[in-house]
Coordinates of C-alpha atoms in Angstrom, one line a residue:
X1037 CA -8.3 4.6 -20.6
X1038 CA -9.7 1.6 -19.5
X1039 CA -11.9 -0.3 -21.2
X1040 CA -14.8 -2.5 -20.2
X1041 CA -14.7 -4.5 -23.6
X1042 CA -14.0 -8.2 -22.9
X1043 CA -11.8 -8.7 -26.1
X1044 CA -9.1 -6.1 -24.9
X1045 CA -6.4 -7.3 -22.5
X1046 CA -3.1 -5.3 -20.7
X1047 CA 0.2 -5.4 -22.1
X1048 CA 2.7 -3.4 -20.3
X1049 CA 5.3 -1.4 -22.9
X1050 CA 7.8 1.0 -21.9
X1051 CA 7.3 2.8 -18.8
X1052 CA 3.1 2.6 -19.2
X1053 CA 0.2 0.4 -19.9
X1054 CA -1.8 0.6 -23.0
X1055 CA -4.9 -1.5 -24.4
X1056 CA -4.3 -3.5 -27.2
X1057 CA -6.7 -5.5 -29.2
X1058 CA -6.5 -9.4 -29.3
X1059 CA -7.5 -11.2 -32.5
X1060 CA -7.9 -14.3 -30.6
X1061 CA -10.8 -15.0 -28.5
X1062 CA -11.7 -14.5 -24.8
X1063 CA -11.2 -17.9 -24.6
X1064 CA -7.8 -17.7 -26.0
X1065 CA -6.7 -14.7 -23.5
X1066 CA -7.1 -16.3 -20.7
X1067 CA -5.2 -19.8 -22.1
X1068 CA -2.1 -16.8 -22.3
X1069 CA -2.5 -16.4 -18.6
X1070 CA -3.2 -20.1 -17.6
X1071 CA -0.9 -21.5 -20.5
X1072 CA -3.5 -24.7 -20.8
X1073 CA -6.7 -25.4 -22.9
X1074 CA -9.4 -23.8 -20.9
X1075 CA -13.0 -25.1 -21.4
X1076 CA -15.4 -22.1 -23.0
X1077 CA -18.1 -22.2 -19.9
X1078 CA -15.0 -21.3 -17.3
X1079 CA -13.5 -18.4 -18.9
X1080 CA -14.1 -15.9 -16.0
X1081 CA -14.0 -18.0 -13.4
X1082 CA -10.7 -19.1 -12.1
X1083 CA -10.3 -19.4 -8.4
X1084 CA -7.5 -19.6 -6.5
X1085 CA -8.4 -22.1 -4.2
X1086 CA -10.4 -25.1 -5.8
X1087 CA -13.6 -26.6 -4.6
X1088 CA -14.5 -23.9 -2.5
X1089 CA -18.2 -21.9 -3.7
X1090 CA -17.4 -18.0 -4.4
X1091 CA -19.6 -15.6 -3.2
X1092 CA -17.2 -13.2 -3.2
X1093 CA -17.7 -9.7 -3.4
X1094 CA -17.7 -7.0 -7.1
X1095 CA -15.4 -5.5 -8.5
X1096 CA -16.4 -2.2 -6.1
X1097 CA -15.5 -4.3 -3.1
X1098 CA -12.5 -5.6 -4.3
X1099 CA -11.0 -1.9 -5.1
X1100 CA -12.4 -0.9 -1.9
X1101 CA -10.2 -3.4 -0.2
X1102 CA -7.3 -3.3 -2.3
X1103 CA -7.4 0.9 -2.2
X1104 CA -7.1 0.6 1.9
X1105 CA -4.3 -1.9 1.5
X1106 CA -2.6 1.2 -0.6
X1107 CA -3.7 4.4 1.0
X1108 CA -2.6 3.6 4.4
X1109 CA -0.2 5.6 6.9
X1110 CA 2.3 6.0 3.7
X1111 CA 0.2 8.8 2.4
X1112 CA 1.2 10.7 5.3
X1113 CA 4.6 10.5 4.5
X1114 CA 4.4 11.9 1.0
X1115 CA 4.1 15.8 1.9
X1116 CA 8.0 15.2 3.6
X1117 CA 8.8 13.8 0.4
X1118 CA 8.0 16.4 -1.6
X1119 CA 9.6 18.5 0.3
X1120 CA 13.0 16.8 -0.1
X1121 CA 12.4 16.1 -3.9
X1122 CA 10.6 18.9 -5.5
X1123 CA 7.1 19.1 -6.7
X1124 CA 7.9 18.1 -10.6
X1125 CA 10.0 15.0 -9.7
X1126 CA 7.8 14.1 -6.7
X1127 CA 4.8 14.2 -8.8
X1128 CA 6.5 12.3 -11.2
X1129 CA 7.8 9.3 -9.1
X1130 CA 4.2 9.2 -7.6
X1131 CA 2.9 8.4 -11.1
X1132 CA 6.0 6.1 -12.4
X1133 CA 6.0 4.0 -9.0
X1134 CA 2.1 3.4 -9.1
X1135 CA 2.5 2.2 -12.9
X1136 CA 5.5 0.0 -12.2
X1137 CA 3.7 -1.3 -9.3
X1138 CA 0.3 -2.0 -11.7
X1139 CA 2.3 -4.1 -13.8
X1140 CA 4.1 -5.8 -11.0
X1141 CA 0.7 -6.7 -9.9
X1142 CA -0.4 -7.8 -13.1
X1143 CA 2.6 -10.3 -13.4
X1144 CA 1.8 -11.8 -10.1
X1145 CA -2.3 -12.1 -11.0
X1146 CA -1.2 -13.9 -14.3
X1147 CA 1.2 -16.2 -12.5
X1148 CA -0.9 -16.8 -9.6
X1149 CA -3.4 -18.2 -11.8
X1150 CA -1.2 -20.3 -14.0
X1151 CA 0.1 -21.8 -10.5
X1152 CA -3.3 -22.0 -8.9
X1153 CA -1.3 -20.3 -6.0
X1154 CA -3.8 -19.0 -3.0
X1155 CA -0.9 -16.6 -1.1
X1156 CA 1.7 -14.5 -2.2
X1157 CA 4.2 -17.3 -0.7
X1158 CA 3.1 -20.1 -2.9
X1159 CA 4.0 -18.7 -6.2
X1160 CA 7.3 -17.7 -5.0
X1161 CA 7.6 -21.0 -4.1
X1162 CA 6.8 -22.7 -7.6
X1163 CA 8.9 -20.6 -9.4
X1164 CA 12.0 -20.1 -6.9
X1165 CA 11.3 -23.0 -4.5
X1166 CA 11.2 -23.6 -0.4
X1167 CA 13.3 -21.1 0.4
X1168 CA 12.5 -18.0 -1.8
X1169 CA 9.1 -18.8 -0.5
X1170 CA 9.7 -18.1 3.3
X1171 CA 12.1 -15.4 2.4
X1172 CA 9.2 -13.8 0.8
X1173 CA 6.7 -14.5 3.7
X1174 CA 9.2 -12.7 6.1
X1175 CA 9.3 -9.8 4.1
X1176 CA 5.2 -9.5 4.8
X1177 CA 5.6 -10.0 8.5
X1178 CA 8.6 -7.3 8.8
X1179 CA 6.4 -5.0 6.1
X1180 CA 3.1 -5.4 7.4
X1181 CA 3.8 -5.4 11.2
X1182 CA 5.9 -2.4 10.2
X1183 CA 2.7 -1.1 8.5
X1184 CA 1.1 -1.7 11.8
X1185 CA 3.6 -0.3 14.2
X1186 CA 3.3 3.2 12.2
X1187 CA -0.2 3.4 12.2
X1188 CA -0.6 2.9 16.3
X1189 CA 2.4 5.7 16.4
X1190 CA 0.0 8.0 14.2
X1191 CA -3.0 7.3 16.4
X1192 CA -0.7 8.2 19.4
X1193 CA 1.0 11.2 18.1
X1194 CA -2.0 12.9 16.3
X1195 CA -4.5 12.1 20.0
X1196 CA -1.8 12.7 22.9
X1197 CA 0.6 14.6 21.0
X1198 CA 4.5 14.6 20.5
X1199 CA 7.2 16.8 21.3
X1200 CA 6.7 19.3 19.2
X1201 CA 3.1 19.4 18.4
X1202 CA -0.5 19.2 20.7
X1203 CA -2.5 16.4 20.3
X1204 CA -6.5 16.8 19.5
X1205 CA -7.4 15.6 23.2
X1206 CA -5.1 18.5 24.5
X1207 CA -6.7 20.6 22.5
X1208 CA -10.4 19.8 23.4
X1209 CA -9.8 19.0 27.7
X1210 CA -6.2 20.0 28.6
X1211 CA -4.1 18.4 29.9
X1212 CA -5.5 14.5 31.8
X1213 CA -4.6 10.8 31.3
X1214 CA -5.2 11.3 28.1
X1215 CA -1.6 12.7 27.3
X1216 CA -0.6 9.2 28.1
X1217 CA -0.1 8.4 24.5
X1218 CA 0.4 4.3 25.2
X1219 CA -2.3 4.4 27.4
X1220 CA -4.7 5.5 24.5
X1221 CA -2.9 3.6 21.7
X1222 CA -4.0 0.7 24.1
X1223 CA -7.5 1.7 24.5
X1224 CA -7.8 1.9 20.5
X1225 CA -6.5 -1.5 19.9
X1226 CA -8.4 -2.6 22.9
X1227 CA -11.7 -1.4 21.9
X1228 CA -12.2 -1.1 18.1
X1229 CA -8.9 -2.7 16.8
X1230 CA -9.3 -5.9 17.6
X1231 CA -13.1 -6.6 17.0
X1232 CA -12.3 -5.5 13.6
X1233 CA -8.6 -8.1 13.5
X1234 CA -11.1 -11.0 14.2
X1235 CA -12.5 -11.2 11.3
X1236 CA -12.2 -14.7 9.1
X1237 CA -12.9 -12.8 5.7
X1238 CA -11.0 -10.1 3.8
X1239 CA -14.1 -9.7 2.1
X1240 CA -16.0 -8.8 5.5
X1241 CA -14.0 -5.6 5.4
X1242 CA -15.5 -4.5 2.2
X1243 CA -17.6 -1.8 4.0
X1244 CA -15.1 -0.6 6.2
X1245 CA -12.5 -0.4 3.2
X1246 CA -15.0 1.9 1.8
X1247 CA -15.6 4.2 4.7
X1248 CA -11.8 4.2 4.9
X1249 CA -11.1 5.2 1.4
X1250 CA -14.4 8.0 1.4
X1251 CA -12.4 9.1 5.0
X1252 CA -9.1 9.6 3.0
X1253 CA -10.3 11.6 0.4
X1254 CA -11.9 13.8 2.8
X1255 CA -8.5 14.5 3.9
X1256 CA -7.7 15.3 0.4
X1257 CA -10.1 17.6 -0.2
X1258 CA -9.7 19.5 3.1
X1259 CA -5.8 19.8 2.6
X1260 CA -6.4 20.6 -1.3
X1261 CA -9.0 23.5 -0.8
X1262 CA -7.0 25.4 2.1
X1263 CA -3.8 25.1 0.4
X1264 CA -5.8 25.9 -3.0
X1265 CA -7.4 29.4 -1.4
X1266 CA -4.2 30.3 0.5
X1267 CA -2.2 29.7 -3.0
X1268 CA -4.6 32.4 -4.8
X1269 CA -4.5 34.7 -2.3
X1270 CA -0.5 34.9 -2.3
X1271 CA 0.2 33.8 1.7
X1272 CA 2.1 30.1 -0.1
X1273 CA 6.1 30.8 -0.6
X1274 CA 7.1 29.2 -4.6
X1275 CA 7.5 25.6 -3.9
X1276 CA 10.5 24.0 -5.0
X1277 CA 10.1 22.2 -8.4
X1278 CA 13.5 20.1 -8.0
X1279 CA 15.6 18.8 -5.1
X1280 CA 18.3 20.6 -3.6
X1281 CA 21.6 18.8 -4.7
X1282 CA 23.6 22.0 -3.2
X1283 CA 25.2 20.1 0.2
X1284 CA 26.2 16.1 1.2
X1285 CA 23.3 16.4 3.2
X1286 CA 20.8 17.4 1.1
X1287 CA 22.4 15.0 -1.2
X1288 CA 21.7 11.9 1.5
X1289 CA 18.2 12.7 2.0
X1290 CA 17.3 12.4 -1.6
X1291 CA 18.6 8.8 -1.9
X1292 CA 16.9 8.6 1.6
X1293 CA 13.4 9.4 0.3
X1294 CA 13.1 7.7 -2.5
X1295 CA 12.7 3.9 -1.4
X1296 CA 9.8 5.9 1.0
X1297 CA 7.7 6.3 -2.2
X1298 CA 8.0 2.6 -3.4
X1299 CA 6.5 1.5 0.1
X1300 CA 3.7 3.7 -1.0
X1301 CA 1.7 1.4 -3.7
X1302 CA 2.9 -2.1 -1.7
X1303 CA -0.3 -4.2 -1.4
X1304 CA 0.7 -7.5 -3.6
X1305 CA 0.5 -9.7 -0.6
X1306 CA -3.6 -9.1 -0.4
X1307 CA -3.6 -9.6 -4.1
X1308 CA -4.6 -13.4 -3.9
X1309 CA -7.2 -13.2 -1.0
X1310 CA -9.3 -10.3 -2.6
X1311 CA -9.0 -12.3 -6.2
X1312 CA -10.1 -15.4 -4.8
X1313 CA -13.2 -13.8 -3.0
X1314 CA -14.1 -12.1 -6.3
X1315 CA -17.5 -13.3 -7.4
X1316 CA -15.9 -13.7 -10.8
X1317 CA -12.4 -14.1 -10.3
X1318 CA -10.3 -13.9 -13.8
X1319 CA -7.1 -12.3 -14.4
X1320 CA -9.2 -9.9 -16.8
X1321 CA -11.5 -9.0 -13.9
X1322 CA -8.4 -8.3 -11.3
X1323 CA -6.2 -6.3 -13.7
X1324 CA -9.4 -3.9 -13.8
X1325 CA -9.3 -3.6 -10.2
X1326 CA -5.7 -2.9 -10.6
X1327 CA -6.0 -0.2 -12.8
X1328 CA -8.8 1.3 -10.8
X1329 CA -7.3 1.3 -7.6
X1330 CA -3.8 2.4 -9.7
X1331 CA -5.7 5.4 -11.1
X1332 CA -7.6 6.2 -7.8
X1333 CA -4.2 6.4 -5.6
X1334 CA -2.5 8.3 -8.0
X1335 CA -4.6 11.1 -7.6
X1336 CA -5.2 11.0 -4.0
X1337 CA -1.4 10.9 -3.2
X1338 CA -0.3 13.5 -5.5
X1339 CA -3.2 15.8 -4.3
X1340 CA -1.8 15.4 -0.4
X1341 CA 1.8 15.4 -1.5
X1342 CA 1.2 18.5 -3.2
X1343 CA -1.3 20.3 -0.8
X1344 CA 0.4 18.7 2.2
X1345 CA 3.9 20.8 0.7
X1346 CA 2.6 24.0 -0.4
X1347 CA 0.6 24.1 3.3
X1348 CA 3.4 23.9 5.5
X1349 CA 6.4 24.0 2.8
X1350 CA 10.1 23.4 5.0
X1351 CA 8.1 23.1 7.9
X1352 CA 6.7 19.9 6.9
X1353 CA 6.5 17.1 9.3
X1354 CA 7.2 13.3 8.5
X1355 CA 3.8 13.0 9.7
X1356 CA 2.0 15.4 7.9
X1357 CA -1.4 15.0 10.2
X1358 CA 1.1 16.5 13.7
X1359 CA 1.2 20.0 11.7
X1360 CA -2.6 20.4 11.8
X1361 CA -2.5 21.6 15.1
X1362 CA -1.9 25.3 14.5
X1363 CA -3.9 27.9 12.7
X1364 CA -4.1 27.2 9.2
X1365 CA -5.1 31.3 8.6
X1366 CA -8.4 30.7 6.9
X1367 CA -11.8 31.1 8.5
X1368 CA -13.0 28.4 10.5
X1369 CA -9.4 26.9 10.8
X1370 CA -9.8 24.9 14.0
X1371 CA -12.7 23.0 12.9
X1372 CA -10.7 22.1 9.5
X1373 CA -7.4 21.3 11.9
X1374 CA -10.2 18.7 13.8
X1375 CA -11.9 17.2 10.7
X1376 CA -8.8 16.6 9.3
X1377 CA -6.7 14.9 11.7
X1378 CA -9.9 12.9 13.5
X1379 CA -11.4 11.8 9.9
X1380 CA -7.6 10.5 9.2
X1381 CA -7.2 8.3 13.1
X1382 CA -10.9 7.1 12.0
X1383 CA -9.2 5.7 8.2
X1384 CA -6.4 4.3 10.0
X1385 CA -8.5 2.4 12.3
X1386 CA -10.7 0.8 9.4
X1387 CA -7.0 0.7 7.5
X1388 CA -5.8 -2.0 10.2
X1389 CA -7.9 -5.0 9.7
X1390 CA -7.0 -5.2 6.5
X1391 CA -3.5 -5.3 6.4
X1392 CA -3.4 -7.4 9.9
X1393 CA -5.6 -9.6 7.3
X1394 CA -2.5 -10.9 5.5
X1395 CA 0.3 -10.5 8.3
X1396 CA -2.2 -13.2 10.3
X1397 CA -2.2 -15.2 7.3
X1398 CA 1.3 -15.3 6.4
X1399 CA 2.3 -16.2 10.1
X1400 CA 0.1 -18.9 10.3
X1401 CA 1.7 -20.5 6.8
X1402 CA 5.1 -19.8 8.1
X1403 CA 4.5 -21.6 11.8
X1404 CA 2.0 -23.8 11.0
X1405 CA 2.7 -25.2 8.1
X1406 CA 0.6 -28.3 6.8
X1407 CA -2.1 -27.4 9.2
X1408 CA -6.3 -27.1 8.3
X1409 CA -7.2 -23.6 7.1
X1410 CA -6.8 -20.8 9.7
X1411 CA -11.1 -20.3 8.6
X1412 CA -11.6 -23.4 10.0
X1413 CA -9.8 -23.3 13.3
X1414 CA -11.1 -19.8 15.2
X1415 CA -9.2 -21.2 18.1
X1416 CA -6.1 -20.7 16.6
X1417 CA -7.4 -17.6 14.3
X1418 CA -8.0 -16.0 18.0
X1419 CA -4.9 -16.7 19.5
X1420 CA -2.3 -15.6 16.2
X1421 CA -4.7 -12.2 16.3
X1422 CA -3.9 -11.5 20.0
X1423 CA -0.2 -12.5 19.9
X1424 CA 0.5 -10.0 16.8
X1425 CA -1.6 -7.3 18.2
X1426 CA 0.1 -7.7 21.5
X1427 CA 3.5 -7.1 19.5
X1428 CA 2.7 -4.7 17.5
X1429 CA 1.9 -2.4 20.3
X1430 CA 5.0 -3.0 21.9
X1431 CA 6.3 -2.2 18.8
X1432 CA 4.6 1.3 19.0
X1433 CA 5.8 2.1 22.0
X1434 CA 9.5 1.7 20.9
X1435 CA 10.1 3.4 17.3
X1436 CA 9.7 7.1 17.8
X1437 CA 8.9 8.4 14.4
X1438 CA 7.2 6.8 10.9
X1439 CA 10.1 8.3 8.8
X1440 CA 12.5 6.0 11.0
X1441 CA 10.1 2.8 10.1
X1442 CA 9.6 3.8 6.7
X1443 CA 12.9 4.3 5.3
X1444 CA 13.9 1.0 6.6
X1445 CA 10.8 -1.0 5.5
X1446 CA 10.7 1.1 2.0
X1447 CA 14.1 0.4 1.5
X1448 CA 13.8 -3.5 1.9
X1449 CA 10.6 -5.2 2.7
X1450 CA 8.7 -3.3 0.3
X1451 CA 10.8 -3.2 -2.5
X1452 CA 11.1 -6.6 -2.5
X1453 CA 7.2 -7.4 -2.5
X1454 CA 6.4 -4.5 -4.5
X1455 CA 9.1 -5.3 -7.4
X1456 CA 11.8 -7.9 -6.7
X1457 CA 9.6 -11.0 -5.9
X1458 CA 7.3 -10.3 -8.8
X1459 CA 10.3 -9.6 -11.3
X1460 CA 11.6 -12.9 -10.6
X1461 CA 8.6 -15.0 -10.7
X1462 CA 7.7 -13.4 -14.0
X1463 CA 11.5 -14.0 -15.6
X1464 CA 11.5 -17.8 -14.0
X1465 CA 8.6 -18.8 -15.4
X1466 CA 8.6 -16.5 -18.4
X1467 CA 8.5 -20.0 -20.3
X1468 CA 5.1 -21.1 -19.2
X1469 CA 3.4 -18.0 -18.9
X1470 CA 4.0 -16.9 -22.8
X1471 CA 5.9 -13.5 -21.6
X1472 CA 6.5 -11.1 -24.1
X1473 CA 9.8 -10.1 -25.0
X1474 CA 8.5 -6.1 -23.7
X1475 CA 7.6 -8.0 -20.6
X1476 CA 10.5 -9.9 -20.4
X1477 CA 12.2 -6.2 -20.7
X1478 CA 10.5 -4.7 -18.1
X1479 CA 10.9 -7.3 -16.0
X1480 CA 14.6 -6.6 -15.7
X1481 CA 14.2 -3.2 -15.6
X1482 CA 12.0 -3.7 -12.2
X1483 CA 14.6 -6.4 -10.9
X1484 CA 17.4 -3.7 -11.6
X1485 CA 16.2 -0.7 -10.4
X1486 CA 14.4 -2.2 -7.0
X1487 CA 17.9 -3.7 -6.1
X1488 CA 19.5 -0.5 -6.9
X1489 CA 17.2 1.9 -4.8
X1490 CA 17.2 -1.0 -2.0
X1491 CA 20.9 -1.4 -1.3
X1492 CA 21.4 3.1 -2.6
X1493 CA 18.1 3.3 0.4
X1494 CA 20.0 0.6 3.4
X1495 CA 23.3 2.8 2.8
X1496 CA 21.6 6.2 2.9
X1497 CA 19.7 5.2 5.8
X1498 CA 22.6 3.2 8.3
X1499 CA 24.7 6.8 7.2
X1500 CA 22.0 9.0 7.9
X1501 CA 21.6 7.4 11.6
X1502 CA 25.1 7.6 12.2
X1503 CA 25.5 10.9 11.2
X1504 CA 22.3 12.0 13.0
X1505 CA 21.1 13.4 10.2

């Protein structure tokens, strides 16, 4: 549970969170995470960025925002996922890989602050140095713009269609100009991407976060109630509760799949923005928004995972939202197949902003380096948004399917930001941020096992290609 008590603070033990109470002061809580004396009038108010007034959004906004970094295009992945692992160890990485990633983001908060860093790159920095640090910034251009590339080839496949499945305009008009999938994936951007990339503010994209994450678990609900009737009525085959280890290949696709799941909770490089524009920024305050937006993706992915699997079992797409294009055999099907797949374009579209948010950012530190804030120079704010928008669409129009981007990007980018990074900042400067010997634990447990599933994931995946399978 999570409690709303000031005096309570996280520690992470074991393979889970639990509350535990502090005999010290609020005061003395946050001098853990800052490692200073702290004056009593500024204990829940430590911004990122000095000098600069806050009036920032709640806590509401701030899981809004962080819950759309999250539940992006990778939910769509899940269903295939289950398929390849089973529904009892799917469910059960879902749940471990959203706690890891909690406490991940819970080392980089307490950090963050204790380095007054303002980006993801700048704490790398002061605890690895110059180098780690644009390491680290590279990994969120090849992640996010990744990110990106796979939601335009969503849009494109779920509107126009692919090879195997009809696209919603097909299905309304026929065929027309319409089936010109990078024609339409141009229009999109063109016309409500990037009003919405121009944005100066993370914090500006509050309400669209929220229409994004209400549109999400729309999908959920839809997907959990038809596969929920059709289960009680008896038309579901068993699902599979474990994987199938009973061939090489099936063998390869496991170890393919699984760095797919930690790309799944990677949103640590919009951690600082959203903290600094809370209106009450604290560690305390941020590790509740953690644990909300932890608890709230949790369920959301395990419902579609589940419902996405038991709908269309080996039949399963590695874009879920292509296989709601046939008739799902309840009443009232079509309209379902339309809600569903429309709702979703309409999430991925609010989705965009934000992580474009922090790709815009981190290219502007990278290349322009030492220069006023990009908030203060819309000239240049303009140009980086049209120049990365321009590439990303290429980019669509050149990878042909999310599971190609996302075993890739899983099985590097986003295990790094997701576990690497923050295991190493957290064990570097283990001395100044009092880490507990637990911590210190866990810490190398993240560090071992994100290496292991990254170099286990680049094999699986260079074999996979070669073998075609």
């Amino acid at each position: 549970m999570m409690s709303q008590r000031k005096d309570y603070s996280s520690l992470a033990i074991s393979s889970y969170l639990e509350l535990q109470r502090q005999n010290e002061s609020v005061q003395d809580e946050e001098e853990q995470y800052l490692g200073s004396k702290i004056d009593e009038e500024d204990d829940d108010n430590y911004p990122l960025v000095v000098g600069i007034p806050n009036q920032g959004s709640g806590i509401p906004g701030a899981v809004f925002n962080l819950t759309t970094t999250v539940i992006g295009a990778g939910i769509m992945a899940l269903p295939a996922t289950m398929k390849v692992l089973g529904v009892a160890l799917g469910i059960f990485l879902i749940i471990i890989m959203g706690i890891l990633s909690e406490i991940s983001v819970e080392l980089l908060v307490r950090f963050s602050v204790l380095c007054k860093a303002s980006s993801y790159g700048e704490v790398v920095q002061h605890a690895m140095g110059k180098p780690a640090r644009i390491l680290s910034e590279i990994c969120i251009i090849v992640n996010n713009a990744g990110v990106l590339v796979v939601y335009l080839i969503i849009m494109g496949d779920v509107m126009s269609g692919s090879v195997h499945h009809m696209g919603v305009f097909d299905q309304l008009m026929g065929n027309g100009v319409w089936d010109q999938r990078k024609l339409v994936i141009l229009v999109v951007m063109v016309v409500f991407l990037a009003p919405l990339c121009s944005l100066d503010k993370i914090d500006s994209l509050s309400l669209t976060s929220a229409a994004s994450v209400a549109l999400a678990v729309l999908f959920v609900i839809v997907a959990f109630t038809v596969s929920f009737i059709k289960l009680v009525e008896g038309r579901i085959d068993t699902p599979r509760m474990l994987p199938d280890l009973s061939s090489k290949a099936s063998i390869l696709d496991l170890l393919v799949v699984i760095p797919i799941m930690t790309n799944a909770y990677v949103c640590h490089f919009n951690v600082q923005p959203i903290y600094n524009e809370l209106q009450h920024p604290s560690p305390h305050t941020m590790n509740r928004v953690g644990r909300y937006t932890t608890v709230l993706c949790i369920l959301v992915y395990s419902s579609t995972a589940i419902s996405g699997y038991l709908l269309f079992g080996k039949d399963t797409e590695s874009d879920v939202l292509t296989n709601f294009d046939k008739d799902l055999g309840i009443r009232f099907s079509s309209v379902l197949n339309y809600v569903v797949r429309v709702g979703y374009i309409l999430h991925l579209i609010l989705v965009f902003p934000v992580i474009h948010f922090s790709l815009r950012q981190t290219v502007d530190a990278l290349v322009f380096e030492g220069s006023p804030p990009l908030s203060e120079s819309r000239k240049r704010s303009l140009g980086l948004t049209v120049v990365l928008l321009v590439l990303i669409y290429i980019g669509s129009t050149m990878i042909p399917s999310i599971w190609t981007a996302f075993k890739f990007t899983g099985a590097t980018t986003a295990v790094s930001l997701g576990f690497i990074f923050p295991s190493l900042v957290a064990l570097r400067l283990s001395h100044q941020g009092n880490l507990s010997y637990g911590e210190w634990i866990l810490s190398w447990l993240m560090l071992v096992l994100a290496v292991t599933v990254s170099i286990v994931g680049v094999f699986g995946n260079v074999y996979s290609l070669e073998s075609k399978s």
